[in-house]
Every structure is written in C-alpha cells, then in structure tokens.
Amino acid sequence: MRFTSESTADGVTERRFTLDGVPGVLWLPAGSPTGSPADVAATPTGRPLVLLGHGGGQHKLAPGLVARAGRCATRYGFAVAAIDAPGHGERPRTAQDERFATEIGELLATGRPVSADVARHTAALAEQAVPEWQAVIDALRRLDAVGPDGPVGFWGLSLGTVIGVPLAAADPRITAGVFGLAGHDSLTEAARRVTVPVEFLVQWDDELVPREAALALFDAFPSGEKTLHANPGGHLELPDFEVTASELFLARHL
Amino acid sequence: MRFTSESTADGVTERRFTLDGVPGVLWLPAGSPTGSPADVAATPTGRPLVLLGHGGGQHKLAPGLVARAGRCATRYGFAVAAIDAPGHGERPRTAQDERFATEIGELLATGRPVSADVARHTAALAEQAVPEWQAVIDALRRLDAVGPDGPVGFWGLSLGTVIGVPLAAADPRITAGVFGLAGHDSLTEAARRVTVPVEFLVQWDDELVPREAALALFDAFPSGEKTLHANPGGHLELPDFEVTASELFLARHL
C-alpha cells in the first residue's frame, strides 16, 4: 500500500493510496493517522473500519461517499476506506464497462429492471473486486491507526451490494453490512453465507430492482439480526434519513 | 372527561380518566398538567399529542405502553394518551370478546394467520373505537396542558393498527402514524385514505400476518413519506431498537 497524498479538513484526514494498481482513499479522525501509541491505546481492540462501496458509474470520491466517510470518522471515530471498483473512477475502462455505463443510464431513464447482461457484468466486476477489498483490509490492518483486530463494516448499495455481499460471504473479518438497492438470482448463493447483522435498504419503486427480487435477497440472508428499510421512490431517491440511520446501524454493531 | 387519579414519578405525571364510559390515561411531563400560561407558551402551537393503541389482549397500562409513554413525555415533552379498546382492560367483555382472546392465543400457538372471523371481530372493535378516540382527542385538546392546535401522532401495532388506520383515515388531526404487525384486505380501503407520514413495522416471520398481506397494507398508503421496517421473528418478537426508532420517527414528525 503506497500513500500518495494526505490532507486534513473539518476534523478528517484523507490519505489517498494505491495497492496493486487499485486506487483508494483512507479517512481517519484528524490526529490519528500517526498511529501514536496513545491513539491505538484508545481503541484497544483495533479501530473499527468501515469500507464504502460506491454505486455503478460512481467512484471512491463521489460526494455522498466523502460526506459519509467524514461523518463516520468524526462522529464515531471510525477509519473509513473506499476504492474504485473495476472499470470505475481512475481505473481503465473496457468497451464492456462503457456499454454497462450506457445501459444502466438507459434502464434508469426508461424504468426497466437490470438485465441478465448487466447482472453478469456486475457479477464479473464483483469477482475481481472481492480479492481487491481483501488485500485492502490486510494492508489497512497493518497500519497502527487501524490495528489488526478491529471490527469491519461494509456499506454499499446497488453495485456496492453486488460486490459487498460476496465479500461479506468470503471474509469473516466483515462483522456488519449495509446493503440494498439490489436483488438478483446471481446474488442469492453469496447472501446465504452472510450471517452477520445486515441493514438492507429497498426503494419501493426502484426502476432497476423489482420489489420481489429485493425482498428475496433480504430473505436469503440467514443473519439472525437483519433489518429491512423500504421507502417510496426510485433507485436514486434514497431518503437522507436512511443514510443517517444506516450509519447508526454500523455504530451499533462495530 | 373526568379525571379519577393523578400521580407523578420519574418526571412523568399520569392522570387516569374516563370519558363516556371509556377508561383512559394521560401522561404529561411532570409540572405541565397545571396548564400554567408559561407552560402553554413554551409550546405555542400546542403540545404534540401521541395516542398509544394497545395490541389485542392488552390494555391501556400494559408495561410496554407505560414505558413508551414515559419516554415520549420525558425525552420529547409530548402529551401521551391511551384508552382501553372495546372488550379490553377495564371494559366489559362480551362472549365474542372472550372467543377472540382465546382464538388469538390459539393462532399464535399454532402459527396460523388471522382468520376471517378474527378480522371481522377486530374491524367491529375499530368501528366502535374510532369515535371514542376522536372524542378523547376533542377532550384532551381542551386541556391547557395540551392545547387546541398541536400535532397528533398515533402509535399502534396489531390491533392498534386495525384501529389506528381507520382513525387516521377519518381524522385529519392525526399528522403521523406508527403502524404494523397487521395486514388484511379489510384494512386496505382505510389505508388508501392515509396520506400522512407512516412508519410501518413488519415481523418477517409473523405467525398472524402473512408477509404479502403486511406488504400490501404498506403499499396501500398513498403517503409520500412512508417507511417500512422489517425484522426476523414472530408477532411478539419486535426488536427493542424498532420501538426506539419509531419514537424518533414521531419526534421527527410532531
């Protein structure tokens, strides 16, 4: 993990990094990145780490992610990390990535659900992204400011869920997840292996995700503690209060 | 409205009353029931009033209701009221009420959904309870400690929803509702007339309420702001954090 820049504002230190060609960003409460013994002592089991997965067409520094990272660092003292998903942000795009971006826009504009093609493409992105996230967790936990043993939460909707659910299924270090705005047969098998607490967000009128498909994905989690929040509106109309609630969910579980 | 007793503990004053033979209870932050001008001036548009509807087989002083009333009064400064539903608490029971109580117990024990008989019976209770609640709102708003123009929230699950939904449909003074643990065709028509913000609680494994019936009732509310929270577990296993969240919902909207 190579850190390429560092800046501090509003109580949050942002450190950009690359790891094996994957560009990412780490946010920490200002003052903590030095990893001084006092700082680590304040979180003896390791600082909770929140991984933010962005949506399709977005990237690691999308405004919503940056705002969420700032709140998680300043309100709860979490370390927060985001990386660009394959084909997103600063990463190279294939012709297929370009087609995917166009198709998502068309589906949203015309109110049609995710096609089998899109589901296949995002599943392929997830297959690549899961080991990338795992390498990021490895590297971040070697930092004094994070520590080796803290809880890890994943927050990601839409494409963030397509990646986050198989990540949570594969990696027992993930101890809580916020997922949603997704639902497809291709996710069911991974969801059946996610046993940690889950908060699952559904938009009742999601153009991309049929209601039954979203409910079926929620149903598939065997987690004893899972909670579904549904609100009216389309894929891009998640109410702000749900974002706040989901941060409180992570604060409760990390 | 005739007040029959008054006591104060833990910052809450509880005043029991009867109104046209219906026994009820009013909780207020301690110190406010005098209705002194200073107190009323502190809530110039009227003190928010929360109506608590109890579940089937419960009553106005069920422990969950009393705890909720105390939190609403001390944390948010609300006035809170509960009345015994027809055939419940201190009210006379008919033979049919007794059969209903027995049948609910049997349905829960054997994991069967609400029968057409039970739905008919609770709908009849609601028909009687709606004007009773409206008379209570009239009377409480004549008290200085409540005032004539404040917002009114309704909190009621299960039988509380069977009564609360038609009440909210009939009475424009209700400005927000917490409903749930219910869902039946007989409620749909009333739900279609509820346009205020609604928080709707679903138990994913509710023995009495098929999942589709609960989702259909949520779907029926035309409210622009409605939010569904679903959690694993049976009819009687609502998580405590949902009760807290529902009180915050009322605090946001009243």
Coordinates of C-alpha atoms in Angstrom, one line a residue:
Chain A
M1 CA 0.0 0.0 0.0
R2 CA 1.6 3.2 -1.2
F3 CA 0.2 6.5 0.2
T4 CA 0.2 9.2 -2.5
S5 CA -1.3 12.3 -0.7
E6 CA -2.6 13.4 2.6
S7 CA -4.8 16.4 3.6
T8 CA -6.8 17.3 6.6
A9 CA -10.0 19.4 6.8
D10 CA -13.0 19.5 9.1
G11 CA -11.5 17.1 11.6
V12 CA -10.9 14.4 9.0
T13 CA -7.6 13.3 7.5
E14 CA -7.8 11.9 3.9
R15 CA -5.0 9.7 2.7
R16 CA -5.1 8.5 -0.9
F17 CA -3.3 5.3 -1.7
T18 CA -2.8 2.7 -4.4
L19 CA -2.5 -1.0 -3.7
D20 CA -1.5 -3.3 -6.6
G21 CA -2.8 -0.8 -9.1
V22 CA -6.1 -0.2 -7.2
P23 CA -6.6 3.5 -6.2
G24 CA -8.2 4.0 -2.9
V25 CA -8.7 6.5 -0.1
L26 CA -8.5 6.2 3.7
W27 CA -10.2 8.6 6.0
L28 CA -9.3 8.9 9.7
P29 CA -10.3 11.2 12.5
A30 CA -7.7 14.0 12.3
G31 CA -4.7 13.3 14.6
S32 CA -5.0 9.6 14.4
P33 CA -3.0 8.6 11.3
T34 CA 0.3 8.9 13.1
G35 CA -0.7 5.7 14.9
S36 CA 0.8 7.1 18.1
P37 CA 0.6 4.5 21.0
A38 CA -1.9 6.8 22.8
D39 CA -4.2 6.7 19.8
V40 CA -4.0 2.9 19.4
A41 CA -4.5 2.5 23.2
A42 CA -7.8 4.4 22.9
T43 CA -9.1 1.6 20.7
P44 CA -7.5 -1.5 22.3
T45 CA -9.3 -4.0 20.1
G46 CA -8.4 -2.0 16.9
R47 CA -10.3 0.9 15.4
P48 CA -13.5 0.0 13.7
L49 CA -13.0 0.1 9.9
V50 CA -15.9 0.9 7.5
L51 CA -15.5 0.0 3.8
L52 CA -17.6 2.1 1.5
G53 CA -18.6 0.5 -1.8
H54 CA -19.7 3.0 -4.4
G55 CA -22.6 2.6 -6.9
G56 CA -22.3 1.8 -10.6
G57 CA -20.9 4.8 -12.5
Q58 CA -19.7 6.4 -9.3
H59 CA -16.2 6.3 -7.7
K60 CA -14.3 6.3 -4.4
L61 CA -14.6 10.1 -4.1
A62 CA -18.3 10.6 -5.0
P63 CA -19.7 13.4 -2.9
G64 CA -22.1 11.0 -1.0
L65 CA -19.2 8.7 0.0
V66 CA -17.0 11.6 1.1
A67 CA -19.7 13.0 3.3
R68 CA -20.5 9.6 4.8
A69 CA -16.8 9.0 5.4
G70 CA -16.5 12.3 7.2
R71 CA -19.4 11.6 9.5
C72 CA -18.2 8.1 10.3
A73 CA -14.7 9.4 11.2
T74 CA -15.8 12.5 13.2
R75 CA -19.0 11.2 14.9
Y76 CA -17.8 7.6 15.6
G77 CA -14.0 7.7 15.3
F78 CA -14.1 5.1 12.6
A79 CA -11.4 4.5 9.9
V80 CA -13.1 4.6 6.6
A81 CA -11.9 3.3 3.2
A82 CA -13.1 3.4 -0.4
I83 CA -11.6 2.0 -3.6
D84 CA -12.6 2.4 -7.2
A85 CA -14.4 -0.6 -8.4
P86 CA -13.0 -2.2 -11.6
G87 CA -13.9 -0.1 -14.6
H88 CA -14.7 2.9 -12.4
G89 CA -13.1 6.2 -11.2
E90 CA -9.4 6.3 -12.1
R91 CA -9.2 2.7 -13.3
P92 CA -9.1 1.8 -17.0
R93 CA -12.5 1.1 -18.7
T94 CA -13.0 -1.7 -21.2
A95 CA -15.5 -1.5 -24.0
Q96 CA -17.8 -3.6 -21.9
D97 CA -17.5 -1.2 -19.0
E98 CA -18.6 1.6 -21.3
R99 CA -21.5 -0.4 -22.6
F100 CA -22.5 -1.2 -19.0
A101 CA -22.5 2.5 -18.0
T102 CA -24.6 3.4 -21.0
E103 CA -27.1 0.6 -20.4
I104 CA -27.6 1.5 -16.7
G105 CA -28.4 5.0 -17.8
E106 CA -30.9 3.7 -20.4
L107 CA -32.5 1.3 -17.9
L108 CA -33.0 4.1 -15.4
A109 CA -34.4 6.5 -18.0
T110 CA -36.9 4.0 -19.3
G111 CA -37.7 2.3 -16.0
R112 CA -36.6 -1.2 -16.8
P113 CA -35.0 -3.7 -14.4
V114 CA -31.4 -4.8 -14.5
S115 CA -31.0 -7.2 -17.5
A116 CA -29.2 -10.5 -17.4
D117 CA -26.3 -8.9 -19.3
V118 CA -25.9 -6.2 -16.6
A119 CA -26.2 -8.8 -13.8
R120 CA -23.5 -10.9 -15.5
H121 CA -21.2 -7.9 -16.0
T122 CA -21.6 -6.7 -12.4
A123 CA -21.0 -10.2 -11.1
A124 CA -17.8 -10.3 -13.0
L125 CA -16.8 -6.9 -11.5
A126 CA -17.5 -8.4 -8.1
E127 CA -15.4 -11.4 -8.7
Q128 CA -12.4 -9.1 -9.4
A129 CA -13.3 -6.7 -6.6
V130 CA -13.6 -9.1 -3.7
P131 CA -9.9 -10.1 -3.5
E132 CA -9.0 -6.4 -4.1
W133 CA -11.0 -5.4 -1.0
Q134 CA -9.5 -8.3 1.0
A135 CA -6.0 -7.0 0.1
V136 CA -7.0 -3.5 1.2
I137 CA -8.3 -4.9 4.6
D138 CA -5.0 -6.8 5.0
A139 CA -3.0 -3.6 4.3
L140 CA -5.1 -1.2 6.4
R141 CA -5.0 -3.5 9.4
R142 CA -1.2 -3.3 9.3
L143 CA -1.5 0.4 10.0
D144 CA -1.1 1.5 13.6
A145 CA -4.0 3.8 13.2
V146 CA -6.3 0.9 12.3
G147 CA -4.9 -2.1 14.1
P148 CA -5.1 -5.8 13.4
D149 CA -8.2 -6.9 15.2
G150 CA -11.0 -4.3 15.0
P151 CA -14.4 -4.9 13.6
V152 CA -15.0 -4.2 9.9
G153 CA -18.3 -3.0 8.4
F154 CA -19.2 -2.8 4.8
W155 CA -21.5 -0.1 3.4
G156 CA -22.5 -0.3 -0.2
L157 CA -25.7 -0.1 -2.2
S158 CA -26.5 -1.2 -5.8
L159 CA -23.1 -2.1 -7.3
G160 CA -21.8 -1.7 -3.8
T161 CA -24.1 -4.6 -2.7
V162 CA -23.2 -6.7 -5.7
I163 CA -19.6 -6.5 -4.5
G164 CA -20.2 -6.3 -0.8
V165 CA -22.4 -9.4 -0.4
P166 CA -19.9 -11.9 -1.9
L167 CA -17.1 -10.0 0.1
A168 CA -19.0 -10.5 3.4
A169 CA -19.7 -14.1 2.4
A170 CA -16.0 -14.7 1.7
D171 CA -14.4 -12.8 4.5
P172 CA -15.1 -13.4 8.2
R173 CA -13.5 -10.1 9.2
I174 CA -16.6 -8.3 7.9
T175 CA -18.8 -8.1 11.0
A176 CA -21.8 -6.0 9.8
G177 CA -23.1 -4.9 6.4
V178 CA -25.4 -2.2 5.0
F179 CA -26.7 -3.4 1.6
G180 CA -29.6 -2.7 -0.7
L181 CA -30.9 -1.3 -4.0
A182 CA -30.1 -4.7 -5.4
G183 CA -31.6 -8.1 -5.8
H184 CA -30.9 -10.7 -8.4
D185 CA -30.7 -14.5 -8.5
S186 CA -27.0 -14.2 -9.1
L187 CA -26.5 -12.8 -5.5
T188 CA -28.6 -15.4 -3.7
E189 CA -25.9 -18.0 -3.1
A190 CA -23.5 -15.5 -1.6
A191 CA -26.2 -13.9 0.5
R192 CA -27.0 -17.4 2.0
R193 CA -23.5 -17.3 3.5
V194 CA -23.8 -13.9 5.2
T195 CA -24.5 -14.4 8.9
V196 CA -23.5 -11.0 10.3
P197 CA -26.0 -8.2 11.1
V198 CA -27.4 -6.7 8.0
E199 CA -29.3 -3.5 7.3
F200 CA -31.0 -3.7 3.9
L201 CA -32.4 -0.7 2.0
V202 CA -35.2 -1.0 -0.5
Q203 CA -36.6 1.7 -2.7
W204 CA -40.2 0.7 -3.1
D205 CA -40.4 2.0 -6.7
D206 CA -36.8 1.0 -7.8
E207 CA -36.7 1.1 -11.6
L208 CA -33.7 -1.3 -11.7
V209 CA -34.7 -3.8 -9.0
P210 CA -38.1 -5.5 -8.9
R211 CA -39.6 -5.4 -5.4
E212 CA -39.8 -9.2 -5.2
A213 CA -36.1 -9.5 -6.2
A214 CA -35.1 -7.1 -3.4
L215 CA -37.2 -8.9 -0.8
A216 CA -35.9 -12.3 -1.9
L217 CA -32.3 -11.1 -1.4
F218 CA -33.2 -9.8 2.1
D219 CA -34.9 -13.1 2.7
A220 CA -31.7 -15.1 1.7
F221 CA -29.5 -13.7 4.5
P222 CA -29.5 -16.2 7.3
S223 CA -28.5 -13.5 9.7
G224 CA -30.4 -13.6 13.0
E225 CA -30.2 -9.8 13.1
K226 CA -31.2 -8.3 9.8
T227 CA -33.5 -5.3 9.3
L228 CA -35.1 -4.1 6.1
H229 CA -36.0 -0.5 5.5
A230 CA -38.2 0.3 2.5
N231 CA -39.2 3.8 1.3
P232 CA -41.2 5.1 -1.7
G233 CA -39.2 6.4 -4.6
G234 CA -36.8 5.2 -7.3
H235 CA -33.3 3.8 -7.4
L236 CA -31.7 7.3 -7.0
E237 CA -34.1 8.6 -4.4
L238 CA -33.0 7.1 -1.1
P239 CA -34.1 9.5 1.7
D240 CA -31.3 11.2 3.6
F241 CA -32.7 9.9 6.9
E242 CA -31.9 6.3 5.8
V243 CA -28.3 7.2 5.3
T244 CA -28.2 8.6 8.8
A245 CA -30.0 5.5 10.1
S246 CA -27.5 3.2 8.3
E247 CA -24.6 5.0 9.9
L248 CA -26.2 4.5 13.3
F249 CA -26.6 0.8 12.5
L250 CA -22.9 0.5 11.8
A251 CA -22.1 2.5 15.0
R252 CA -24.3 0.0 17.0
H253 CA -22.5 -3.1 15.5
L254 CA -18.9 -2.0 15.2
Chain B
M1 CA -63.6 13.8 30.6
R2 CA -63.5 13.1 34.3
F3 CA -60.1 12.7 35.9
T4 CA -60.1 10.0 38.6
S5 CA -56.5 9.9 39.8
E6 CA -53.1 11.6 39.5
S7 CA -49.6 10.5 40.4
T8 CA -46.1 11.6 39.5
A9 CA -43.0 9.5 39.2
D10 CA -39.7 9.7 37.2
G11 CA -40.6 13.0 35.7
V12 CA -44.0 11.9 34.4
T13 CA -47.4 12.7 35.6
E14 CA -50.0 10.1 35.0
R15 CA -53.7 11.1 35.1
R16 CA -56.4 8.5 34.7
F17 CA -59.7 9.5 33.2
T18 CA -63.0 8.2 31.9
L19 CA -64.8 9.7 29.0
D20 CA -68.3 8.5 28.2
G21 CA -67.5 5.2 30.0
V22 CA -64.2 4.7 28.2
P23 CA -61.3 4.4 30.7
G24 CA -58.1 6.1 29.7
V25 CA -54.8 7.6 30.9
L26 CA -52.9 10.8 30.1
W27 CA -49.2 11.1 30.6
L28 CA -47.5 14.5 30.7
P29 CA -44.0 15.8 31.5
A30 CA -44.2 16.4 35.3
G31 CA -45.1 20.0 36.0
S32 CA -47.1 20.6 32.9
P33 CA -50.6 19.4 33.8
T34 CA -51.4 22.6 35.6
G35 CA -51.5 24.2 32.2
S36 CA -49.9 27.4 33.5
P37 CA -49.6 30.1 30.9
A38 CA -45.8 29.7 31.0
D39 CA -46.2 26.0 30.1
V40 CA -48.5 26.7 27.2
A41 CA -46.3 29.5 26.0
A42 CA -43.5 27.0 25.7
T43 CA -45.5 25.1 23.1
P44 CA -47.2 27.9 21.2
T45 CA -48.8 25.7 18.5
G46 CA -50.0 23.2 21.2
R47 CA -48.1 20.4 22.8
P48 CA -47.7 17.3 20.5
L49 CA -50.0 14.6 21.5
V50 CA -49.3 10.9 21.0
L51 CA -52.1 8.3 21.1
L52 CA -51.0 4.8 22.0
G53 CA -53.2 2.0 20.8
H54 CA -52.5 -1.3 22.6
G55 CA -52.5 -4.8 21.0
G56 CA -55.1 -7.4 21.2
G57 CA -55.5 -8.8 24.7
Q58 CA -53.5 -5.9 26.2
H59 CA -54.8 -2.7 27.7
K60 CA -54.0 1.0 28.3
L61 CA -51.5 0.3 31.1
A62 CA -49.6 -2.6 29.5
P63 CA -45.9 -2.3 30.6
G64 CA -44.7 -1.6 27.0
L65 CA -47.2 1.3 26.7
V66 CA -46.3 2.8 30.0
A67 CA -42.6 2.7 29.2
R68 CA -43.2 4.2 25.8
A69 CA -45.4 6.9 27.3
G70 CA -42.7 7.8 29.8
R71 CA -40.0 8.1 27.2
C72 CA -42.3 10.2 24.9
A73 CA -43.1 12.6 27.8
T74 CA -39.6 13.0 29.3
R75 CA -37.5 12.9 26.1
Y76 CA -39.7 14.8 23.8
G77 CA -42.1 16.7 26.0
F78 CA -45.2 15.0 24.4
A79 CA -48.6 14.5 25.9
V80 CA -49.4 10.8 25.6
A81 CA -52.8 9.1 25.9
A82 CA -54.1 5.6 25.9
I83 CA -57.6 4.1 26.2
D84 CA -58.8 0.6 26.7
A85 CA -60.1 -0.8 23.4
P86 CA -63.6 -2.2 23.4
G87 CA -63.6 -5.5 25.2
H88 CA -60.2 -4.9 26.8
G89 CA -58.7 -3.7 30.1
E90 CA -61.4 -2.4 32.5
R91 CA -64.1 -2.6 29.9
P92 CA -66.8 -5.2 29.8
R93 CA -66.2 -8.3 27.6
T94 CA -68.8 -10.0 25.5
A95 CA -68.8 -13.7 24.8
Q96 CA -67.4 -12.8 21.4
D97 CA -64.6 -10.8 23.0
E98 CA -63.7 -13.9 25.1
R99 CA -63.7 -16.1 22.0
F100 CA -61.5 -13.6 20.2
A101 CA -58.9 -13.6 23.0
T102 CA -58.9 -17.4 23.0
E103 CA -58.6 -17.7 19.2
I104 CA -55.7 -15.2 19.0
G105 CA -53.8 -17.3 21.6
E106 CA -54.5 -20.5 19.6
L107 CA -53.4 -18.9 16.3
L108 CA -50.2 -17.7 17.8
A109 CA -49.5 -21.1 19.4
T110 CA -50.1 -23.0 16.2
G111 CA -48.6 -20.4 13.8
R112 CA -51.7 -19.7 11.8
P113 CA -52.7 -16.4 10.2
V114 CA -55.6 -14.2 11.4
S115 CA -58.9 -15.8 10.3
A116 CA -61.7 -14.1 8.6
D117 CA -63.6 -14.3 11.9
V118 CA -60.9 -12.5 13.8
A119 CA -60.6 -9.9 11.1
R120 CA -64.3 -9.2 11.2
H121 CA -64.3 -9.0 15.0
T122 CA -61.3 -6.6 15.2
A123 CA -62.9 -4.5 12.4
A124 CA -66.0 -4.2 14.5
L125 CA -63.9 -3.2 17.5
A126 CA -62.3 -0.5 15.3
E127 CA -65.7 0.8 14.2
Q128 CA -66.5 1.4 17.8
A129 CA -63.1 2.7 18.8
V130 CA -62.6 5.3 16.2
P131 CA -65.3 7.7 17.5
E132 CA -64.1 7.0 21.0
W133 CA -60.5 8.1 20.1
Q134 CA -61.9 11.2 18.4
A135 CA -63.9 12.2 21.5
V136 CA -60.6 11.7 23.5
I137 CA -58.7 14.0 21.1
D138 CA -61.5 16.6 21.4
A139 CA -61.4 16.5 25.2
L140 CA -57.6 16.5 25.5
R141 CA -57.2 19.4 23.3
R142 CA -59.5 21.4 25.6
L143 CA -56.8 21.0 28.3
D144 CA -54.4 23.9 28.7
A145 CA -51.5 21.4 29.0
V146 CA -52.3 20.1 25.5
G147 CA -53.8 22.9 23.6
P148 CA -56.1 23.1 20.6
D149 CA -53.8 23.1 17.6
G150 CA -50.9 20.7 18.2
P151 CA -49.9 17.8 16.0
V152 CA -51.3 14.4 16.9
G153 CA -49.4 11.1 16.3
F154 CA -50.8 7.6 16.6
W155 CA -48.7 4.7 17.7
G156 CA -50.3 1.3 17.5
L157 CA -49.4 -2.2 16.3
S158 CA -51.5 -5.2 15.6
L159 CA -55.0 -4.4 17.0
G160 CA -53.5 -0.9 17.5
T161 CA -53.2 -0.7 13.7
V162 CA -56.6 -2.2 13.0
I163 CA -58.0 0.7 15.0
G164 CA -55.4 3.4 14.1
V165 CA -55.5 3.2 10.3
P166 CA -59.3 3.9 10.1
L167 CA -58.8 6.6 12.8
A168 CA -56.0 8.3 10.7
A169 CA -58.2 7.9 7.6
A170 CA -61.2 9.6 9.4
D171 CA -59.5 12.3 11.4
P172 CA -57.3 14.9 9.8
R173 CA -55.9 15.9 13.2
I174 CA -53.7 12.8 13.0
T175 CA -50.4 14.0 11.4
A176 CA -48.2 10.9 11.6
G177 CA -48.7 7.2 12.4
V178 CA -46.7 4.2 13.5
F179 CA -48.4 1.1 12.4
G180 CA -47.6 -2.5 11.7
L181 CA -47.9 -6.2 12.7
A182 CA -51.1 -6.2 10.7
G183 CA -52.3 -6.7 7.1
H184 CA -55.7 -7.7 5.9
D185 CA -58.0 -6.8 3.0
S186 CA -60.4 -5.3 5.4
L187 CA -57.9 -2.5 6.2
T188 CA -57.0 -1.6 2.6
E189 CA -59.7 0.9 1.9
A190 CA -58.9 2.9 5.1
A191 CA -55.2 2.7 4.4
R192 CA -55.8 4.3 0.9
R193 CA -57.0 7.4 2.7
V194 CA -54.0 7.9 5.0
T195 CA -51.7 10.5 3.5
V196 CA -49.6 11.5 6.5
P197 CA -46.1 10.1 7.2
V198 CA -46.2 6.5 8.2
E199 CA -43.7 4.2 9.8
F200 CA -44.8 0.6 9.2
L201 CA -43.3 -2.3 11.2
V202 CA -43.2 -5.9 9.8
Q203 CA -42.1 -9.0 11.5
W204 CA -40.7 -11.2 8.8
D205 CA -42.0 -14.4 10.4
D206 CA -45.2 -13.1 11.8
E207 CA -47.5 -16.1 12.6
L208 CA -50.6 -14.0 12.4
V209 CA -49.9 -11.8 9.4
P210 CA -48.7 -13.3 6.1
R211 CA -45.8 -11.3 4.7
E212 CA -47.6 -10.4 1.5
A213 CA -50.6 -9.1 3.4
A214 CA -48.3 -6.8 5.5
L215 CA -46.5 -5.6 2.4
A216 CA -49.9 -5.0 0.6
L217 CA -51.1 -2.8 3.5
F218 CA -47.8 -0.8 3.4
D219 CA -48.3 -0.5 -0.3
A220 CA -51.8 0.9 0.1
F221 CA -50.8 4.0 2.0
P222 CA -50.6 6.9 -0.6
S223 CA -48.3 8.8 1.8
G224 CA -45.4 10.4 0.1
E225 CA -43.3 9.7 3.2
K226 CA -43.8 6.2 4.4
T227 CA -41.1 3.8 5.6
L228 CA -41.2 0.1 6.2
H229 CA -39.0 -1.7 8.7
A230 CA -38.9 -5.5 8.6
N231 CA -37.1 -7.8 11.0
P232 CA -36.9 -11.5 11.5
G233 CA -39.0 -13.1 14.2
G234 CA -42.6 -13.7 15.1
H235 CA -45.6 -11.4 16.0
L236 CA -44.4 -10.9 19.6
E237 CA -40.7 -10.5 18.9
L238 CA -40.4 -6.9 17.7
P239 CA -36.8 -5.8 18.5
D240 CA -36.5 -3.1 21.1
F241 CA -34.4 -0.9 18.7
E242 CA -37.5 -0.6 16.5
V243 CA -39.5 0.8 19.3
T244 CA -36.8 3.4 19.9
A245 CA -36.7 4.1 16.1
S246 CA -40.5 4.6 16.0
E247 CA -40.4 7.1 18.8
L248 CA -37.7 9.0 16.9
F249 CA -40.0 8.9 13.9
L250 CA -42.8 10.5 15.9
A251 CA -40.3 13.1 17.3
R252 CA -39.3 14.0 13.7
H253 CA -42.8 14.5 12.6
L254 CA -44.7 16.0 15.5

